[in-house]
Protein backbone atom coordinates (compact mmCIF):
# COMPACT_ATOMS: atom_id res chain seq x y z
CA UNK A 1 0.00 0.00 0.00
CA UNK A 2 1.45 3.37 -1.00
CA UNK A 3 1.63 6.06 1.65
CA UNK A 4 -0.09 9.39 1.01
CA UNK A 5 2.13 12.09 -0.43
CA UNK A 6 2.98 14.62 2.30
CA UNK A 7 2.19 17.67 0.18
CA UNK A 8 -1.25 16.41 -0.82
CA UNK A 9 -4.21 17.62 1.24
CA UNK A 10 -6.74 14.93 0.44
CA UNK A 11 -9.82 16.18 2.25
CA UNK A 12 -12.59 14.89 0.03
CA UNK A 13 -14.53 13.16 2.82
CA UNK A 14 -16.88 15.19 5.00
CA UNK A 15 -15.26 16.39 8.21
CA UNK A 16 -16.80 17.19 11.55
CA UNK A 17 -15.43 18.99 14.57
CA UNK A 18 -14.68 16.25 17.08
CA UNK A 19 -12.85 17.49 20.16
CA UNK A 20 -12.34 14.48 22.39
CA UNK A 21 -9.50 12.88 24.29
CA UNK A 22 -7.50 10.28 22.42
CA UNK A 23 -4.55 8.00 22.96
CA UNK A 24 -1.85 7.91 20.29
CA UNK A 25 1.00 5.43 20.04
CA UNK A 26 3.84 5.74 17.57
CA UNK A 27 3.96 2.41 15.72
CA UNK A 28 6.60 0.13 17.22
CA UNK A 29 6.78 2.14 20.46
CA UNK A 30 5.38 1.64 23.95
CA UNK A 31 4.99 5.38 24.52
CA UNK A 32 1.37 6.52 24.64
CA UNK A 33 0.50 10.20 24.19
CA UNK A 34 -2.65 11.69 25.65
CA UNK A 35 -3.92 14.04 22.94
CA UNK A 36 -7.08 15.76 21.72
CA UNK A 37 -8.71 15.37 18.38
CA UNK A 38 -9.80 18.50 16.52
CA UNK A 39 -11.78 17.12 13.61
CA UNK A 40 -12.38 13.81 11.91
CA UNK A 41 -13.53 12.15 8.73
CA UNK A 42 -13.67 8.53 7.67
CA UNK A 43 -10.31 9.15 5.93
CA UNK A 44 -8.36 11.21 8.45
CA UNK A 45 -8.02 13.11 11.72
CA UNK A 46 -6.54 16.32 12.96
CA UNK A 47 -5.00 15.85 16.40
CA UNK A 48 -3.12 18.14 18.79
CA UNK A 49 0.22 16.65 19.81
CA UNK A 50 2.67 17.89 22.49
CA UNK A 51 5.53 17.89 19.93
CA UNK A 52 6.02 17.64 16.19
CA UNK A 53 6.13 14.26 14.51
CA UNK A 54 7.88 13.71 11.19
CA UNK A 55 5.75 13.29 8.07
CA UNK A 56 5.18 9.59 7.31
CA UNK A 57 5.34 8.61 11.01
CA UNK A 58 2.95 5.69 11.55
CA UNK A 59 0.53 6.04 14.46
CA UNK A 60 -2.20 4.07 16.18
CA UNK A 61 -5.02 6.16 17.63
CA UNK A 62 -7.88 5.29 19.98
CA UNK A 63 -10.79 7.59 20.83
CA UNK A 64 -14.54 7.51 21.36
CA UNK A 65 -17.43 9.66 20.21
CA UNK A 66 -20.97 9.87 21.52
CA UNK A 67 -23.79 9.17 19.10
CA UNK A 68 -27.27 9.29 20.47
CA UNK A 69 -27.11 7.64 23.86
CA UNK A 70 -24.09 5.46 23.24
CA UNK A 71 -20.35 5.78 23.12
CA UNK A 72 -18.64 4.40 20.01
CA UNK A 73 -14.97 3.44 20.29
CA UNK A 74 -12.75 4.06 17.27
CA UNK A 75 -9.39 2.36 16.75
CA UNK A 76 -7.38 3.25 13.66
CA UNK A 77 -3.88 3.28 12.24
CA UNK A 78 -2.59 6.10 10.13
CA UNK A 79 0.31 8.09 8.86
CA UNK A 80 1.25 11.72 9.56
CA UNK A 81 0.75 13.82 6.43
CA UNK A 82 1.47 17.26 7.92
CA UNK A 83 2.23 18.97 11.19
CA UNK A 84 2.33 22.63 12.17
CA UNK A 85 2.69 24.65 15.33
CA UNK A 86 -0.69 26.00 16.41
CA UNK A 87 -0.80 27.83 19.72
CA UNK A 88 0.94 25.73 22.36
CA UNK A 89 0.68 22.39 20.53
CA UNK A 90 1.35 20.78 17.17
CA UNK A 91 -1.66 20.32 14.91
CA UNK A 92 -1.02 17.01 13.20
CA UNK A 93 -2.87 15.69 10.16
CA UNK A 94 -3.27 11.94 10.12
CA UNK A 95 -4.38 9.98 7.07
CA UNK A 96 -6.16 6.79 8.15
CA UNK A 97 -4.56 3.72 6.60
CA UNK A 98 -6.40 1.00 8.54
CA UNK A 99 -9.71 1.02 10.37
CA UNK A 100 -12.39 -1.65 10.75
CA UNK A 101 -15.05 -1.31 8.03
CA UNK A 102 -17.89 -0.81 10.53
CA UNK A 103 -15.99 2.01 12.25
CA UNK A 104 -15.19 3.68 8.90
CA UNK A 105 -18.90 3.53 7.95
CA UNK A 106 -19.87 4.92 11.35
CA UNK A 107 -17.39 7.83 11.00
CA UNK A 108 -18.68 8.61 7.50
CA UNK A 109 -22.28 8.76 8.78
CA UNK A 110 -21.27 10.64 11.94
CA UNK A 111 -19.33 13.27 10.00
CA UNK A 112 -22.21 13.70 7.57
CA UNK A 113 -24.52 14.39 10.53
CA UNK A 114 -26.52 11.20 10.15
CA UNK A 115 -25.53 9.91 13.62
Backbone as CSV, one residue per row, in Angstrom:
resi,resn,N_x,N_y,N_z,CA_x,CA_y,CA_z,C_x,C_y,C_z
1,UNK,0.846,-1.174,0.000,0.000,0.000,0.000,0.891,1.237,0.000
2,UNK,0.665,2.139,-0.906,1.448,3.372,-1.002,0.996,4.361,0.069
3,UNK,1.952,5.040,0.666,1.631,6.060,1.654,1.195,7.332,0.953
4,UNK,0.315,8.129,1.611,-0.093,9.390,1.010,1.110,10.304,0.822
5,UNK,1.071,11.123,-0.198,2.131,12.090,-0.430,1.992,13.210,0.591
6,UNK,3.072,13.624,1.247,2.984,14.621,2.304,2.448,15.969,1.857
7,UNK,2.643,16.357,0.617,2.190,17.673,0.181,0.723,17.676,-0.242
8,UNK,0.120,16.514,-0.351,-1.254,16.415,-0.821,-2.229,16.565,0.341
9,UNK,-3.188,17.439,0.220,-4.207,17.622,1.244,-5.485,16.986,0.728
10,UNK,-5.621,15.707,0.960,-6.738,14.926,0.442,-7.890,14.979,1.433
11,UNK,-8.738,15.980,1.294,-9.818,16.181,2.251,-11.165,16.105,1.545
12,UNK,-11.355,15.053,0.779,-12.595,14.892,0.031,-13.757,14.460,0.926
13,UNK,-13.470,13.669,1.944,-14.528,13.161,2.823,-15.021,14.275,3.740
14,UNK,-16.306,14.203,4.098,-16.878,15.194,5.001,-16.192,15.120,6.354
15,UNK,-15.891,16.294,6.903,-15.259,16.389,8.215,-16.245,16.973,9.208
16,UNK,-15.973,16.666,10.465,-16.797,17.186,11.548,-15.880,17.548,12.707
17,UNK,-16.192,18.639,13.374,-15.430,18.985,14.569,-15.688,17.897,15.597
18,UNK,-14.613,17.302,16.068,-14.680,16.248,17.081,-13.542,16.532,18.052
19,UNK,-13.874,17.142,19.175,-12.853,17.487,20.164,-13.022,16.578,21.369
20,UNK,-12.292,15.470,21.318,-12.343,14.477,22.391,-10.924,14.043,22.740
21,UNK,-10.781,13.446,23.903,-9.497,12.881,24.293,-9.204,11.666,23.441
22,UNK,-7.919,11.450,23.189,-7.502,10.283,22.415,-6.151,9.811,22.936
23,UNK,-5.855,8.569,22.647,-4.547,7.997,22.963,-3.861,7.682,21.645
24,UNK,-2.615,8.130,21.511,-1.852,7.906,20.292,-0.559,7.187,20.649
25,UNK,-0.251,6.166,19.888,0.999,5.426,20.038,1.739,5.470,18.717
26,UNK,3.020,5.820,18.767,3.838,5.737,17.566,4.071,4.260,17.300
27,UNK,3.826,3.823,16.072,3.959,2.411,15.723,5.337,1.897,16.135
28,UNK,5.352,0.736,16.780,6.602,0.134,17.219,7.128,0.677,18.540
29,UNK,6.365,1.518,19.209,6.785,2.136,20.463,5.787,1.797,21.564
30,UNK,6.259,1.848,22.801,5.376,1.638,23.950,4.892,2.958,24.543
31,UNK,5.354,4.075,23.992,4.986,5.384,24.517,3.592,5.756,24.020
32,UNK,2.730,6.114,24.975,1.367,6.525,24.641,1.227,8.008,24.966
33,UNK,0.731,8.769,23.999,0.505,10.196,24.185,-0.979,10.436,24.418
34,UNK,-1.281,11.237,25.432,-2.650,11.689,25.652,-2.819,12.950,24.823
35,UNK,-3.738,12.935,23.875,-3.919,14.042,22.936,-5.395,14.405,22.852
36,UNK,-5.692,15.395,22.020,-7.085,15.761,21.723,-7.253,15.767,20.218
37,UNK,-8.378,15.268,19.794,-8.715,15.371,18.378,-9.303,16.754,18.128
38,UNK,-9.210,17.221,16.909,-9.801,18.505,16.515,-10.965,18.270,15.563
39,UNK,-10.716,17.451,14.545,-11.780,17.117,13.610,-11.494,15.741,13.038
40,UNK,-12.515,15.175,12.414,-12.379,13.809,11.911,-13.177,13.640,10.635
41,UNK,-12.764,12.653,9.864,-13.531,12.153,8.730,-13.284,10.655,8.704
42,UNK,-13.902,9.971,7.782,-13.665,8.532,7.668,-12.307,8.257,7.036
43,UNK,-11.617,9.311,6.575,-10.315,9.155,5.928,-9.157,9.756,6.712
44,UNK,-9.450,10.584,7.735,-8.359,11.206,8.453,-8.799,11.931,9.706
45,UNK,-7.802,12.385,10.462,-8.020,13.106,11.717,-7.052,14.269,11.808
46,UNK,-7.458,15.280,12.524,-6.537,16.318,12.965,-6.444,16.152,14.472
47,UNK,-5.211,16.028,14.972,-4.999,15.849,16.400,-3.973,16.857,16.891
48,UNK,-4.075,17.224,18.156,-3.117,18.137,18.787,-2.122,17.300,19.574
49,UNK,-0.850,17.421,19.189,0.223,16.653,19.812,1.106,17.587,20.644
50,UNK,1.789,17.050,21.680,2.671,17.888,22.489,3.964,18.275,21.771
51,UNK,4.340,17.542,20.721,5.525,17.892,19.926,5.316,17.442,18.484
52,UNK,6.150,17.951,17.610,6.018,17.642,16.185,6.448,16.208,15.910
53,UNK,5.750,15.582,14.987,6.132,14.258,14.506,6.501,14.376,13.033
54,UNK,7.498,13.647,12.604,7.883,13.708,11.190,6.769,13.183,10.276
55,UNK,6.669,13.790,9.096,5.752,13.293,8.073,6.108,11.831,7.803
56,UNK,5.100,11.027,7.568,5.181,9.585,7.312,5.337,8.736,8.578
57,UNK,5.312,9.380,9.771,5.336,8.611,11.007,4.039,7.822,11.105
58,UNK,4.136,6.542,11.413,2.954,5.692,11.549,2.469,5.738,12.990
59,UNK,1.151,5.910,13.145,0.534,6.036,14.463,-0.650,5.103,14.597
60,UNK,-0.944,4.725,15.838,-2.200,4.068,16.182,-2.945,5.040,17.080
61,UNK,-4.235,5.202,16.851,-5.024,6.159,17.627,-6.300,5.485,18.114
62,UNK,-6.678,5.838,19.347,-7.880,5.290,19.981,-8.656,6.452,20.583
63,UNK,-9.938,6.545,20.254,-10.790,7.586,20.825,-12.235,7.109,20.773
64,UNK,-13.123,7.866,21.361,-14.539,7.508,21.359,-15.372,8.754,21.119
65,UNK,-16.474,8.575,20.429,-17.429,9.656,20.212,-18.786,9.212,20.729
66,UNK,-19.617,10.169,21.067,-20.967,9.869,21.521,-21.932,10.081,20.374
67,UNK,-22.762,9.102,20.137,-23.785,9.170,19.095,-25.084,8.715,19.731
68,UNK,-26.029,9.622,19.783,-27.270,9.286,20.469,-26.969,9.089,21.941
69,UNK,-27.328,7.927,22.444,-27.107,7.639,23.858,-26.016,6.605,24.064
70,UNK,-25.149,6.458,23.075,-24.088,5.460,23.239,-22.732,6.022,22.848
71,UNK,-21.733,5.412,23.419,-20.347,5.781,23.124,-19.818,4.766,22.113
72,UNK,-19.190,5.263,21.060,-18.643,4.402,20.014,-17.122,4.546,20.010
73,UNK,-16.432,3.439,20.268,-14.974,3.441,20.291,-14.435,3.311,18.869
74,UNK,-13.401,4.080,18.582,-12.750,4.062,17.273,-11.281,3.709,17.485
75,UNK,-10.801,2.750,16.733,-9.391,2.359,16.748,-8.913,2.355,15.310
76,UNK,-7.867,3.138,15.039,-7.380,3.254,13.662,-5.862,3.368,13.646
77,UNK,-5.301,3.045,12.508,-3.883,3.280,12.244,-3.801,4.305,11.136
78,UNK,-2.735,5.075,11.157,-2.594,6.097,10.132,-1.162,6.554,9.998
79,UNK,-1.000,7.537,9.135,0.312,8.091,8.859,0.209,9.616,8.887
80,UNK,1.214,10.264,9.486,1.252,11.722,9.560,1.482,12.281,8.158
81,UNK,0.598,13.193,7.740,0.751,13.824,6.426,1.172,15.287,6.536
82,UNK,0.958,15.903,7.687,1.466,17.257,7.922,1.433,17.552,9.408
83,UNK,2.232,18.513,9.809,2.231,18.970,11.194,2.645,20.429,11.220
84,UNK,1.982,21.227,12.061,2.329,22.634,12.170,2.052,23.122,13.574
85,UNK,2.863,24.069,14.005,2.694,24.647,15.327,1.444,25.513,15.329
86,UNK,0.570,25.263,16.305,-0.687,25.995,16.412,-0.937,26.275,17.888
87,UNK,-0.679,27.500,18.301,-0.796,27.828,19.722,0.312,27.142,20.495
88,UNK,-0.060,26.396,21.518,0.937,25.729,22.360,1.078,24.241,22.053
89,UNK,0.567,23.801,20.903,0.676,22.391,20.529,0.883,22.270,19.021
90,UNK,1.123,21.060,18.585,1.347,20.778,17.168,0.091,20.171,16.580
91,UNK,-0.488,20.835,15.605,-1.658,20.320,14.912,-1.151,19.334,13.864
92,UNK,-1.550,18.096,14.009,-1.019,17.006,13.199,-2.128,16.385,12.369
93,UNK,-1.922,16.329,11.066,-2.873,15.695,10.159,-2.508,14.237,9.979
94,UNK,-3.474,13.387,10.198,-3.272,11.945,10.118,-4.182,11.368,9.045
95,UNK,-3.604,10.687,8.080,-4.383,9.982,7.065,-4.606,8.560,7.568
96,UNK,-5.855,8.131,7.654,-6.164,6.791,8.155,-5.789,5.761,7.093
97,UNK,-4.975,4.790,7.507,-4.561,3.724,6.598,-5.232,2.400,6.921
98,UNK,-5.717,2.235,8.151,-6.395,1.000,8.539,-7.411,1.313,9.627
99,UNK,-8.630,0.844,9.413,-9.714,1.017,10.374,-10.750,-0.055,10.048
100,UNK,-11.353,-0.673,11.058,-12.394,-1.654,10.752,-13.510,-1.038,9.899
101,UNK,-14.028,-1.810,8.959,-15.054,-1.311,8.031,-16.251,-0.702,8.748
102,UNK,-16.723,-1.337,9.831,-17.894,-0.809,10.528,-17.588,0.538,11.172
103,UNK,-16.363,0.734,11.659,-15.989,2.014,12.250,-15.829,3.092,11.174
104,UNK,-15.302,2.719,10.007,-15.189,3.683,8.901,-16.584,4.133,8.456
105,UNK,-17.522,3.176,8.323,-18.900,3.532,7.948,-19.525,4.438,8.999
106,UNK,-19.320,4.097,10.282,-19.867,4.918,11.350,-19.323,6.350,11.255
107,UNK,-17.984,6.490,11.095,-17.393,7.831,11.000,-17.940,8.605,9.811
108,UNK,-18.128,7.940,8.680,-18.684,8.614,7.499,-20.080,9.146,7.802
109,UNK,-20.913,8.335,8.431,-22.278,8.760,8.784,-22.255,9.841,9.862
110,UNK,-21.388,9.678,10.846,-21.274,10.636,11.940,-20.846,12.002,11.402
111,UNK,-19.841,12.021,10.550,-19.325,13.270,10.000,-20.311,13.940,9.045
112,UNK,-21.173,13.145,8.445,-22.212,13.696,7.565,-23.441,14.141,8.357
113,UNK,-23.408,13.964,9.679,-24.516,14.395,10.533,-25.674,13.423,10.589
114,UNK,-25.446,12.193,10.136,-26.522,11.203,10.155,-26.490,10.339,11.418
115,UNK,-25.609,10.639,12.333,-25.528,9.908,13.617,-25.451,10.897,14.743
